[in-house]
XYZ file of C-alpha atoms in Angstrom:
676
model
C 59.602 23.902 -36.481
C 58.148 25.950 -39.329
C 59.687 27.376 -42.470
C 58.842 30.845 -43.689
C 56.177 31.267 -46.325
C 57.927 33.259 -49.046
C 56.272 34.944 -51.982
C 56.466 32.752 -55.055
C 58.848 34.271 -57.599
C 56.778 32.965 -60.487
C 54.111 35.538 -59.592
C 56.296 38.355 -60.863
C 56.944 36.597 -64.141
C 53.472 35.219 -64.779
C 51.484 38.310 -63.863
C 53.981 40.503 -65.629
C 53.048 38.803 -68.877
C 49.319 39.399 -68.363
C 48.913 42.617 -66.344
C 50.044 46.201 -66.951
C 52.886 47.308 -64.672
C 50.739 49.887 -62.909
C 48.193 47.197 -61.981
C 50.631 44.862 -60.253
C 50.418 46.676 -56.896
C 46.619 46.648 -56.823
C 45.256 43.274 -55.732
C 41.613 43.987 -56.608
C 42.482 45.137 -60.121
C 44.749 42.153 -60.649
C 42.061 39.713 -59.549
C 39.390 41.417 -61.612
C 41.547 41.344 -64.730
C 42.487 37.712 -64.137
C 38.833 36.720 -63.753
C 38.118 38.459 -67.077
C 40.954 36.583 -68.776
C 39.688 33.296 -67.322
C 36.126 33.963 -68.511
C 37.236 34.823 -72.065
C 39.597 31.837 -72.216
C 36.818 29.487 -71.192
C 34.506 30.834 -73.867
C 37.161 30.511 -76.569
C 38.551 27.247 -75.226
C 41.894 29.083 -75.259
C 45.202 27.526 -74.112
C 45.828 30.648 -71.994
C 43.221 29.366 -69.517
C 45.790 27.224 -67.677
C 48.187 30.195 -67.352
C 45.451 32.405 -65.988
C 44.227 29.827 -63.457
C 47.781 29.242 -62.212
C 48.425 32.976 -61.942
C 45.237 33.446 -59.941
C 46.288 30.663 -57.547
C 49.694 32.345 -57.078
C 47.945 35.652 -56.388
C 45.805 33.978 -53.719
C 48.864 32.196 -52.276
C 51.042 35.306 -52.011
C 48.222 37.125 -50.244
C 47.628 34.195 -47.811
C 44.060 33.652 -49.071
C 44.056 29.979 -48.098
C 40.280 29.496 -48.202
C 40.151 30.773 -51.780
C 42.862 28.316 -52.854
C 41.203 25.366 -51.121
C 37.899 26.235 -52.805
C 39.083 27.111 -56.328
C 42.095 24.874 -57.026
C 40.368 21.429 -56.951
C 37.857 22.752 -59.509
C 40.563 24.461 -61.576
C 42.642 21.255 -61.630
C 39.931 19.434 -63.547
C 39.869 22.201 -66.171
C 43.658 22.263 -66.584
C 43.812 18.469 -66.757
C 41.547 18.548 -69.818
C 44.005 20.892 -71.574
C 46.849 18.390 -70.954
C 49.150 21.298 -70.050
C 50.887 19.169 -67.451
C 53.410 21.747 -66.230
C 50.588 24.110 -65.291
C 48.601 21.196 -63.884
C 51.339 20.203 -61.427
C 52.139 23.827 -60.541
C 48.491 24.404 -59.639
C 48.357 21.202 -57.605
C 51.453 22.142 -55.561
C 49.820 25.461 -54.612
C 47.077 23.425 -52.937
C 49.618 21.228 -51.102
C 51.592 24.271 -49.942
C 48.425 25.942 -48.710
C 47.628 22.952 -46.501
C 51.225 23.030 -45.266
C 51.343 26.694 -44.276
C 47.844 26.639 -42.769
C 48.996 24.056 -40.195
C 47.831 20.837 -41.859
C 51.104 19.038 -42.761
C 49.502 15.599 -42.929
C 47.038 16.734 -45.615
C 49.908 18.413 -47.433
C 51.899 15.163 -47.356
C 48.983 13.204 -48.817
C 48.571 15.747 -51.627
C 52.258 15.787 -52.526
C 52.374 11.977 -52.558
C 49.418 11.993 -54.948
C 51.225 14.551 -57.140
C 54.353 12.418 -57.260
C 52.449 9.205 -58.027
C 50.530 10.913 -60.833
C 53.700 12.398 -62.350
C 55.635 9.152 -61.993
C 52.899 7.214 -63.778
C 53.109 9.729 -66.613
C 56.960 9.813 -66.403
C 56.725 13.592 -66.140
C 60.092 14.836 -64.828
C 58.760 18.313 -64.097
C 55.856 16.953 -62.044
C 58.132 14.660 -60.028
C 60.636 17.504 -59.536
C 58.160 19.958 -58.015
C 56.611 17.126 -55.977
C 60.029 16.533 -54.400
C 60.337 20.307 -53.858
C 57.015 20.469 -51.996
C 57.881 17.282 -50.108
C 61.041 19.003 -48.859
C 58.976 21.838 -47.387
C 56.600 19.375 -45.702
C 59.445 17.391 -44.125
C 61.000 20.651 -42.895
C 57.760 21.582 -41.153
C 57.672 18.098 -39.578
C 61.217 18.796 -38.282
C 62.707 15.969 -40.356
C 65.565 18.004 -41.788
C 67.480 15.040 -43.235
C 64.511 13.978 -45.374
C 63.922 17.627 -46.286
C 67.492 17.994 -47.580
C 67.182 14.728 -49.501
C 63.909 15.828 -51.135
C 65.243 19.260 -52.131
C 68.370 17.650 -53.600
C 66.274 15.251 -55.700
C 64.134 18.172 -56.856
C 67.205 20.148 -57.949
C 68.762 17.233 -59.789
C 65.523 16.542 -61.636
C 64.591 20.143 -62.510
C 68.097 21.260 -63.536
C 68.033 18.532 -66.195
C 65.095 20.311 -67.890
C 65.915 22.970 -70.486
C 64.983 25.739 -70.539
C 65.137 25.953 -66.760
C 61.717 25.909 -65.043
C 60.847 29.078 -63.114
C 60.190 27.115 -59.924
C 63.926 26.361 -59.619
C 64.427 29.823 -58.125
C 62.164 28.884 -55.213
C 63.765 25.440 -54.800
C 67.220 26.982 -54.373
C 65.885 29.532 -51.880
C 64.061 27.041 -49.633
C 66.869 24.473 -49.878
C 69.318 27.147 -48.711
C 67.090 27.979 -45.726
C 67.062 24.351 -44.553
C 70.844 23.964 -44.879
C 71.233 27.164 -42.854
C 68.824 25.771 -40.255
C 70.898 22.555 -40.087
C 74.047 24.705 -39.824
C 75.474 22.720 -42.726
C 77.365 25.717 -44.028
C 79.783 23.727 -46.190
C 76.928 22.180 -48.192
C 75.169 25.559 -48.304
C 78.261 27.125 -49.859
C 78.384 24.300 -52.438
C 74.722 24.980 -53.209
C 75.425 28.670 -53.924
C 77.865 27.682 -56.695
C 75.119 25.770 -58.545
C 72.670 28.548 -57.701
C 74.812 31.215 -59.415
C 75.238 29.071 -62.540
C 71.478 28.671 -62.712
C 70.756 32.391 -62.169
C 73.262 33.536 -64.762
C 71.741 31.397 -67.504
C 68.137 31.823 -66.362
C 68.220 35.643 -66.252
C 70.046 35.845 -69.584
C 67.688 33.542 -71.492
C 64.421 34.885 -70.052
C 65.356 38.576 -70.205
C 63.707 39.211 -66.841
C 62.592 42.633 -65.700
C 64.481 44.420 -62.916
C 61.913 43.624 -60.204
C 62.209 39.895 -60.805
C 66.008 40.009 -61.062
C 66.215 41.930 -57.783
C 64.222 39.241 -55.963
C 66.321 36.397 -57.366
C 69.700 37.933 -56.586
C 68.667 39.153 -53.127
C 67.886 35.609 -51.969
C 71.069 34.306 -53.614
C 73.407 36.779 -51.906
C 71.559 36.303 -48.591
C 72.290 32.559 -48.818
C 75.948 33.296 -49.587
C 76.075 35.500 -46.479
C 74.510 32.776 -44.321
C 77.134 30.273 -45.474
C 80.091 32.604 -44.984
C 78.941 33.849 -41.556
C 78.471 30.238 -40.461
C 81.983 29.378 -41.675
C 83.478 32.372 -39.837
C 84.358 34.317 -43.015
C 82.966 37.615 -41.718
C 84.526 39.918 -44.349
C 83.152 37.812 -47.198
C 79.770 37.624 -45.446
C 79.690 41.423 -45.119
C 80.446 41.764 -48.828
C 77.564 39.387 -49.624
C 75.154 41.404 -47.471
C 76.203 44.649 -49.163
C 75.526 43.086 -52.569
C 72.128 41.823 -51.366
C 71.249 45.330 -50.101
C 71.770 46.751 -53.588
C 68.723 44.765 -54.734
C 66.456 45.778 -51.810
C 64.356 48.921 -52.173
C 62.667 48.898 -48.756
C 63.507 47.528 -45.317
C 59.781 46.936 -44.774
C 59.746 44.162 -47.388
C 60.309 40.553 -46.346
C 63.722 40.664 -48.009
C 64.584 43.906 -46.233
C 63.610 42.529 -42.837
C 65.657 39.377 -43.405
C 68.645 41.514 -44.399
C 68.377 43.505 -41.149
C 68.440 40.275 -39.119
C 71.589 38.932 -40.761
C 73.288 42.331 -40.705
C 72.672 42.411 -36.940
C 74.122 38.901 -36.709
C 77.240 40.054 -38.612
C 77.777 43.048 -36.307
C 77.333 40.766 -33.288
C 79.975 38.347 -34.603
C 82.243 41.339 -35.249
C 81.677 42.392 -31.596
C 80.187 45.695 -32.743
C 77.351 45.261 -30.275
C 75.931 48.811 -30.318
C 75.462 48.666 -34.096
C 74.003 45.155 -33.787
C 71.428 46.421 -31.267
C 70.440 49.313 -33.539
C 69.874 46.915 -36.451
C 67.873 44.586 -34.197
C 65.762 47.590 -33.091
C 64.939 48.386 -36.714
C 64.003 44.748 -37.426
C 61.888 44.455 -34.250
C 59.943 47.611 -35.154
C 58.868 45.971 -38.440
C 57.724 42.655 -36.927
C 54.066 42.051 -37.712
C 53.444 39.317 -35.151
C 52.518 36.571 -37.635
C 55.338 34.052 -37.141
C 56.397 33.236 -33.574
C 59.459 31.344 -34.834
C 60.773 34.580 -36.356
C 59.940 36.474 -33.161
C 61.836 33.951 -31.010
C 64.901 34.371 -33.259
C 64.652 38.150 -32.916
C 64.371 38.264 -29.120
C 67.064 35.595 -28.759
C 69.395 37.736 -30.875
C 68.463 40.806 -28.818
C 69.112 39.035 -25.502
C 72.548 37.875 -26.693
C 73.478 41.419 -27.730
C 72.301 42.913 -24.419
C 74.349 40.339 -22.485
C 77.500 41.422 -24.345
C 76.673 45.080 -23.618
C 76.503 44.277 -19.886
C 72.764 45.005 -19.670
C 72.080 41.786 -17.758
C 68.690 42.733 -16.369
C 67.326 43.674 -19.806
C 68.841 40.514 -21.319
C 67.229 38.395 -18.605
C 63.792 39.796 -19.443
C 64.158 38.791 -23.097
C 65.520 35.329 -22.223
C 62.505 34.762 -19.988
C 60.133 36.052 -22.652
C 61.721 33.678 -25.193
C 61.243 30.653 -22.954
C 57.689 31.709 -22.059
C 56.855 31.744 -25.782
C 58.604 28.406 -26.333
C 56.757 26.946 -23.360
C 53.394 28.149 -24.709
C 54.001 26.863 -28.247
C 55.436 23.525 -27.123
C 52.671 22.964 -24.596
C 50.026 23.432 -27.293
C 51.826 21.072 -29.696
C 52.334 18.485 -26.966
C 48.656 18.632 -25.957
C 47.690 17.858 -29.562
C 50.242 15.035 -29.779
C 49.037 13.503 -26.516
C 45.437 13.526 -27.785
C 46.581 11.733 -30.928
C 48.477 9.223 -28.813
C 45.324 8.527 -26.787
C 43.552 7.520 -29.987
C 46.343 5.097 -30.820
C 46.079 3.520 -27.394
C 42.586 2.225 -28.296
C 44.089 -1.024 -29.595
C 42.182 -3.770 -27.793
C 45.151 -5.986 -27.073
C 47.192 -3.303 -25.205
C 47.163 -3.160 -21.433
C 45.220 0.112 -21.096
C 45.881 0.839 -17.455
C 49.633 0.415 -17.771
C 49.841 2.617 -20.873
C 47.689 5.336 -19.287
C 50.132 5.444 -16.360
C 53.033 5.841 -18.796
C 51.296 8.722 -20.558
C 50.766 10.515 -17.256
C 54.437 10.084 -16.460
C 55.408 11.510 -19.874
C 53.130 14.522 -19.330
C 54.760 15.140 -15.975
C 58.161 14.779 -17.573
C 57.346 17.395 -20.222
C 56.227 19.872 -17.586
C 59.364 19.181 -15.613
C 61.548 19.726 -18.673
C 59.991 23.173 -19.174
C 60.503 23.988 -15.487
C 64.152 22.939 -15.521
C 64.859 25.180 -18.549
C 63.434 28.121 -16.629
C 65.360 27.246 -13.476
C 68.644 26.859 -15.320
C 68.050 30.225 -17.000
C 67.296 31.806 -13.610
C 70.521 30.378 -12.193
C 72.426 31.857 -15.166
C 70.861 35.254 -14.578
C 71.668 35.186 -10.865
C 75.249 34.173 -11.632
C 75.584 37.016 -14.147
C 74.192 39.496 -11.639
C 76.652 38.328 -8.974
C 79.541 38.628 -11.412
C 78.466 42.158 -12.296
C 78.117 43.134 -8.627
C 81.519 41.676 -7.761
C 83.210 43.617 -10.572
C 81.510 46.803 -9.464
C 82.567 46.256 -5.857
C 86.225 45.926 -6.894
C 86.019 49.082 -8.993
C 84.336 51.241 -6.371
C 85.707 49.627 -3.227
C 86.328 53.120 -1.754
C 82.620 53.953 -2.007
C 79.832 52.855 0.286
C 78.658 49.280 -0.254
C 75.248 49.503 -1.938
C 74.042 45.957 -1.407
C 72.626 45.286 2.062
C 73.136 42.109 4.030
C 69.434 41.184 3.775
C 69.424 41.513 -0.037
C 72.401 39.157 -0.285
C 70.626 36.636 1.924
C 67.551 36.759 -0.339
C 69.690 36.227 -3.438
C 71.487 33.265 -1.887
C 68.142 31.802 -0.756
C 66.846 32.040 -4.338
C 69.951 30.293 -5.651
C 69.566 27.539 -3.055
C 65.887 27.054 -3.997
C 66.823 26.933 -7.686
C 69.460 24.266 -7.051
C 67.028 22.167 -4.994
C 64.319 22.375 -7.668
C 66.827 21.485 -10.408
C 67.924 18.382 -8.504
C 64.294 17.320 -8.019
C 63.514 17.689 -11.743
C 66.647 15.788 -12.755
C 65.481 13.003 -10.451
C 62.098 12.923 -12.246
C 63.847 12.720 -15.619
C 66.004 9.817 -14.432
C 62.868 7.978 -13.285
C 61.193 8.558 -16.681
C 64.314 7.293 -18.448
C 64.334 4.180 -16.247
C 60.667 3.538 -17.073
C 61.328 3.786 -20.808
C 64.396 1.561 -20.576
C 62.323 -1.039 -18.713
C 59.932 -1.252 -21.691
C 62.572 -2.793 -23.957
C 64.272 -6.150 -23.282
C 67.195 -5.808 -20.864
C 68.037 -9.445 -20.142
C 70.973 -10.845 -22.137
C 71.316 -13.552 -23.173
C 67.565 -13.443 -23.781
C 67.117 -17.227 -24.110
C 69.675 -18.808 -21.753
C 68.482 -22.366 -22.358
C 69.348 -22.180 -26.063
C 72.747 -22.365 -27.702
C 71.564 -21.727 -31.268
C 70.775 -18.029 -30.735
C 73.377 -15.338 -29.991
C 71.493 -12.009 -29.662
C 72.327 -8.656 -28.063
C 70.894 -5.126 -28.387
C 71.302 -1.697 -26.787
C 69.648 1.726 -26.947
C 71.392 4.976 -25.938
C 69.018 8.002 -26.044
C 70.404 11.401 -27.072
C 68.138 13.117 -24.527
C 66.633 12.062 -21.205
C 64.201 9.896 -23.152
C 64.446 8.752 -26.754
C 62.469 7.703 -29.791
C 64.377 4.573 -30.858
C 63.109 1.088 -30.031
C 63.901 -2.590 -30.385
C 62.115 -5.753 -29.319
C 62.187 -9.525 -29.855
C 60.090 -12.528 -28.876
C 60.420 -16.279 -29.429
C 57.323 -18.112 -30.704
C 57.717 -21.849 -31.222
C 60.881 -22.122 -33.311
C 60.750 -18.606 -34.795
C 62.522 -15.495 -33.536
C 60.537 -12.269 -34.146
C 62.553 -9.053 -33.824
C 62.362 -5.377 -34.819
C 64.355 -2.154 -34.571
C 62.807 1.272 -35.206
C 63.486 5.006 -35.199
C 60.676 7.521 -34.521
C 60.768 10.930 -36.229
C 61.886 13.645 -33.828
C 63.305 13.325 -30.329
C 62.376 13.819 -26.697
C 58.949 13.411 -25.106
C 56.717 13.230 -28.234
C 59.027 10.671 -29.868
C 59.126 8.586 -26.684
C 55.316 8.434 -26.589
C 55.162 7.313 -30.216
C 57.947 4.796 -29.487
C 55.912 3.293 -26.622
C 52.903 2.816 -28.883
C 54.927 1.318 -31.765
C 56.790 -1.119 -29.498
C 53.614 -2.393 -27.808
C 51.828 -2.718 -31.148
C 54.698 -4.844 -32.480
C 54.568 -7.106 -29.418
C 50.768 -7.543 -29.709
C 50.652 -8.094 -33.474
C 53.648 -10.480 -33.487
C 51.792 -12.803 -31.130
C 49.422 -13.529 -34.022
C 52.210 -15.319 -35.949
C 51.889 -13.123 -39.067
C 54.638 -12.643 -41.679
C 56.666 -9.372 -41.520
C 54.779 -7.560 -44.313
C 51.416 -8.172 -42.618
C 52.853 -7.031 -39.277
C 53.969 -3.819 -41.021
C 50.492 -3.388 -42.556
C 48.777 -3.627 -39.182
C 51.259 -1.342 -37.434
C 51.004 1.239 -40.229
C 47.189 1.295 -40.175
C 47.055 1.662 -36.373
C 49.743 4.378 -36.239
C 48.251 6.332 -39.186
C 44.803 6.664 -37.650
C 44.140 10.343 -36.735
C 47.876 11.052 -36.937
C 47.536 14.681 -38.059
C 50.861 15.598 -36.456
C 52.601 13.568 -39.169
C 54.844 11.560 -36.823
C 56.162 8.290 -38.211
C 58.601 5.488 -37.445
C 61.063 3.689 -39.694
C 61.325 0.022 -38.767
C 63.040 -3.192 -39.782
C 60.920 -6.271 -38.963
C 62.447 -9.766 -39.185
C 61.492 -13.378 -38.487
C 64.182 -16.092 -38.350
C 63.180 -19.738 -38.629
C 65.704 -21.284 -36.233
C 65.905 -24.850 -37.636
C 66.531 -23.674 -41.214
C 68.094 -20.217 -40.748
C 65.594 -18.643 -43.199
C 65.088 -14.879 -42.670
C 61.784 -13.273 -43.699
C 61.757 -9.508 -43.357
C 60.031 -6.240 -44.239
C 61.860 -2.929 -44.204
C 59.660 0.142 -43.583
C 61.923 3.007 -44.635
C 64.770 1.985 -42.289
C 68.538 1.827 -42.843
C 69.688 -1.364 -44.609
C 71.070 -3.964 -42.146
C 74.545 -5.462 -42.589
C 75.286 -9.186 -42.941
C 78.729 -10.706 -42.431
C 79.352 -13.617 -44.768
C 81.260 -16.818 -43.892
C 84.329 -15.519 -45.760
C 84.394 -12.456 -43.464
C 83.139 -9.933 -46.031
C 80.295 -7.569 -45.121
C 77.625 -5.840 -47.184
C 74.311 -4.051 -46.845
C 71.361 -6.216 -47.843
C 69.244 -5.092 -50.802
C 65.658 -4.215 -49.846
C 62.371 -2.867 -51.191
C 61.845 0.848 -50.502
C 58.706 0.603 -48.364
C 57.394 3.788 -46.702
C 57.823 4.486 -42.963
C 54.978 3.456 -40.654
C 52.315 5.940 -39.615
C 52.079 8.298 -42.597
C 49.337 6.799 -44.784
C 46.848 4.109 -43.849
C 46.267 1.340 -46.394
C 49.749 1.386 -47.949
C 50.816 -2.097 -49.144
C 54.092 -3.377 -47.664
C 56.282 -5.866 -49.508
C 58.109 -8.621 -47.654
C 61.362 -10.304 -48.694
C 63.480 -13.228 -47.576
C 66.995 -14.670 -47.427
C 67.085 -18.472 -47.664
C 69.676 -19.068 -44.956
C 71.667 -16.763 -42.654
C 72.958 -19.568 -40.443
C 76.345 -18.695 -38.970
C 76.229 -15.170 -40.451
C 76.097 -12.275 -37.930
C 73.179 -9.971 -38.814
C 73.516 -6.324 -37.670
C 70.595 -3.819 -37.506
C 71.026 -0.203 -36.356
C 69.454 3.276 -36.289
C 70.890 6.318 -38.088
C 72.368 7.497 -34.791
C 75.271 5.196 -35.791
C 76.155 6.071 -39.379
C 75.161 9.754 -38.956
C 77.016 10.298 -35.655
C 79.113 13.474 -35.981
C 82.327 14.739 -34.451
C 83.061 18.357 -33.553
C 83.814 19.107 -37.245
C 80.387 17.700 -38.264
C 82.029 14.761 -40.053
C 79.658 11.781 -40.032
C 80.652 8.257 -39.046
C 79.433 7.043 -42.434
C 78.466 3.758 -44.089
C 81.991 2.949 -45.287
C 83.481 3.023 -41.793
C 80.539 0.983 -40.493
C 81.246 -1.804 -42.996
C 85.002 -1.584 -42.416
C 84.666 -1.995 -38.631
C 82.342 -4.992 -38.900
C 84.563 -6.631 -41.500
C 87.975 -6.175 -39.898
C 86.900 -7.259 -36.391
C 86.473 -10.977 -36.034
C 83.050 -11.905 -34.683
C 83.291 -13.117 -31.073
C 79.723 -12.569 -29.903
C 76.756 -10.310 -30.610
C 77.419 -8.419 -27.378
C 81.047 -7.836 -28.285
C 80.007 -6.575 -31.751
C 77.475 -4.052 -30.380
C 79.818 -2.803 -27.658
C 82.718 -2.538 -30.118
C 80.610 -0.375 -32.480
C 79.377 1.807 -29.611
C 82.948 2.393 -28.449
C 84.065 3.320 -31.967
C 81.231 5.851 -32.291
C 82.411 7.460 -29.039
C 85.947 7.524 -30.446
C 84.712 9.167 -33.663
C 82.628 11.793 -31.807
C 85.735 12.786 -29.828
C 83.722 14.612 -27.183
C 81.039 16.069 -29.482
C 77.509 15.982 -28.054
C 75.357 13.031 -29.154
C 72.742 14.436 -31.551
C 70.555 11.380 -32.155
C 69.480 8.192 -30.393
C 71.864 5.263 -30.984
C 70.324 1.786 -31.161
C 71.936 -1.481 -32.372
C 70.915 -5.136 -32.524
C 73.096 -8.073 -33.558
C 71.899 -11.674 -33.952
C 73.559 -14.903 -35.118
C 71.746 -18.235 -35.385
C 73.191 -21.706 -35.967
C 70.434 -23.111 -38.142
C 70.394 -26.549 -36.516
C 68.372 -26.640 -33.312
C 70.365 -27.655 -30.232
C 69.265 -27.235 -26.633
C 71.197 -27.461 -23.406
C 69.996 -30.516 -21.599
C-alpha cells in the first residue's frame, strides 16, 4: 500500500514570504531567486539562510526532484545545524526522510526518521519529536502497518498542538492522518479528528493572516476529510454539503485537489444510486489521470466497474474488473519477487536445514500464484453468473421473440463454468495443503511434555487467511522451558514466509542456551540483514527455570502478557519498550525477570485477540481480556485458551476475522516432580 504524495502546504507560506506573487508559478525563477538568497545569506552569515535552504528543499520536494534533495539536504543540514535553528533543522531532515519514502525506499526512510527522533529526544525538542512521529506515520502507512501509522500520527498531533503558536506542519499532519483513518474505514475516529482540525484551522488562519491561496488549500483538505467521514457513516446529505463547501475552494479540476474532489463526488452519486451522474464524474476524473500512481488508478477503475455493474453494462464492467486484477497481479508479483529474494538471504543461517526451507519457499511461491489464479477464476464465475442473469431477464421480457442464444453457445458457457469450478476446487486444495504445512511447523502435540506434571502448557494459532503470520514455539532444555510468541507485520504469503524464518531462527538460537535478550539480539540482526521491504515481527521471548519458577524474558514490541495471581486477580506485566525484530540491526535489547511465577497462569497472545472486531467495529479490548481471565477459575492452560477463543467468536458475532489469533498459556509448579 502507498499513500499519496501531497504538496507540502508550508511551500505556499514560506515561498510567499520570499518570492513575488508573479514568480510563484515559475519554477526556474523561484529556484534562481532562492539560490541568490542562499548565496547572499552565506556571505553575510544571515539567519535567513536556514529559511532559504528549507524553502529550496520544499520546492524540490513538491516538484518530485528526489535526486536534488538526496544530494543537497545532507550538506544543507550541516549548515543549518551550525545556526542552531532547530525547527528548520528538523524540517529539512524530514524532507530527506520523506523523499526516501516516496521514492520506494521505506527502510531508509525509517532509519532516517528514527535518527531524527533520537536527536530531538536527546535535545528534548518537542517540535523535532512531533514531526518525527508525523513522518513515522507516513512510513508505517507505506509498510501497510495502519495501526502503528495511526498511533504515530496521534502522537504527532498531541505533541505539536501543545506548541504555540501552532507549527505550520500541523496542516499536513491532519491531512495525512485523515487519509489513513479513511483507508482504515474508521469513520467515527475520522469525524472526531475533523473537530480538532477545525479548531486548529480557525486559530491558525486567524493568527497567521494567510493569503487566499493558502487558505483555500487548507480548507479544501479539511472539508474533503469531513465528506469522507460522513459518506462512510452513511450521512449522504451532510457529505454532499461538505463536498460543495470543498468545491468553493477549488479553482481547477486539473489540480490534485480537484481530481480528488471528482472521485469523492462520483462516490457520493454512486451511494445515492444516481449512477449516470456518477459515471460522468468518473469519466472526468479518468481523463485527468496522469499514470503516476497505480493505487489511484486501481481505485478509479474499481469505482468505474461498480458503476457499470449497476447500470447493467455487465460486459464493460467485466473488462474493468479484469483490468483491475491484472494490475494487482502485476504489482503484487513484483513485490513478492522482491520479498522472496530478501527471504533467501535470511535463509543463509548456517544452522537451518536448507533443503527443507527451500522446499517450503517453493510451496509458498506456488501458493501465491494459485491465490492470484483463484481471484481471477472467482471473478470469471461472477461475470458468467451476471451474464446468465441478464440473459434470463431478457428472455422473460421478450419471450414472444425469437430466442437469440443458440444451443451450442449455451453449451460453451456451461463448459466454461464447469472448468472454472474445477480449477477453483484444485486451487483451494493447494491452499489447504499450504496451510497444513505451515501448521505442521509449530508444535501441535499437547501436552507437550507428558512425562512431567510440573508444566501445564497449551497454545493455538488461527490464521485470518489461508496462511498466517503469527507464530509460537517452545522447547525444553535441561530444566528450563524456552518459549516465544510473535506477530509478523502484514498477512498472507509474505508474512508466512517471514514467520517461517523467525520461528526457525528462534529454535536454532535457543539451542545455544542464551538469555532472552541475547536471543532477541541474534534474531534481530539476522532478520534485519538486507530487509529493505521493512517487514518486522513483534515477539515475546521467555525462559522459565522449572525448579525455582523464575521467569526471564525480553519483549520485542509485543503486547504485554497477563499473569493471574494466587488471589485470582489479573494484570498486565510491566515491560521495557524494546523495538520489534527485523527493523534495525545492532539495536540493544533489554531483558527483565520475575522472581517466581510458580502456580500463576501466564497468558501470552497476539493482537488478533484484543483487537478482534464485531460487525460494528467494536474491539474486544484489554479490559474484557482481563475480566475474562479473572472471573473464570483456572482449570488448565488448554481450557483457558479455548475459553478465550470461544469468547472472541462470541464478540465477533459473525464478523469476518481480520487478523491472525494466537494464544499461549503456561503454568509451572516450581518444585520439580516427575511421573515415575
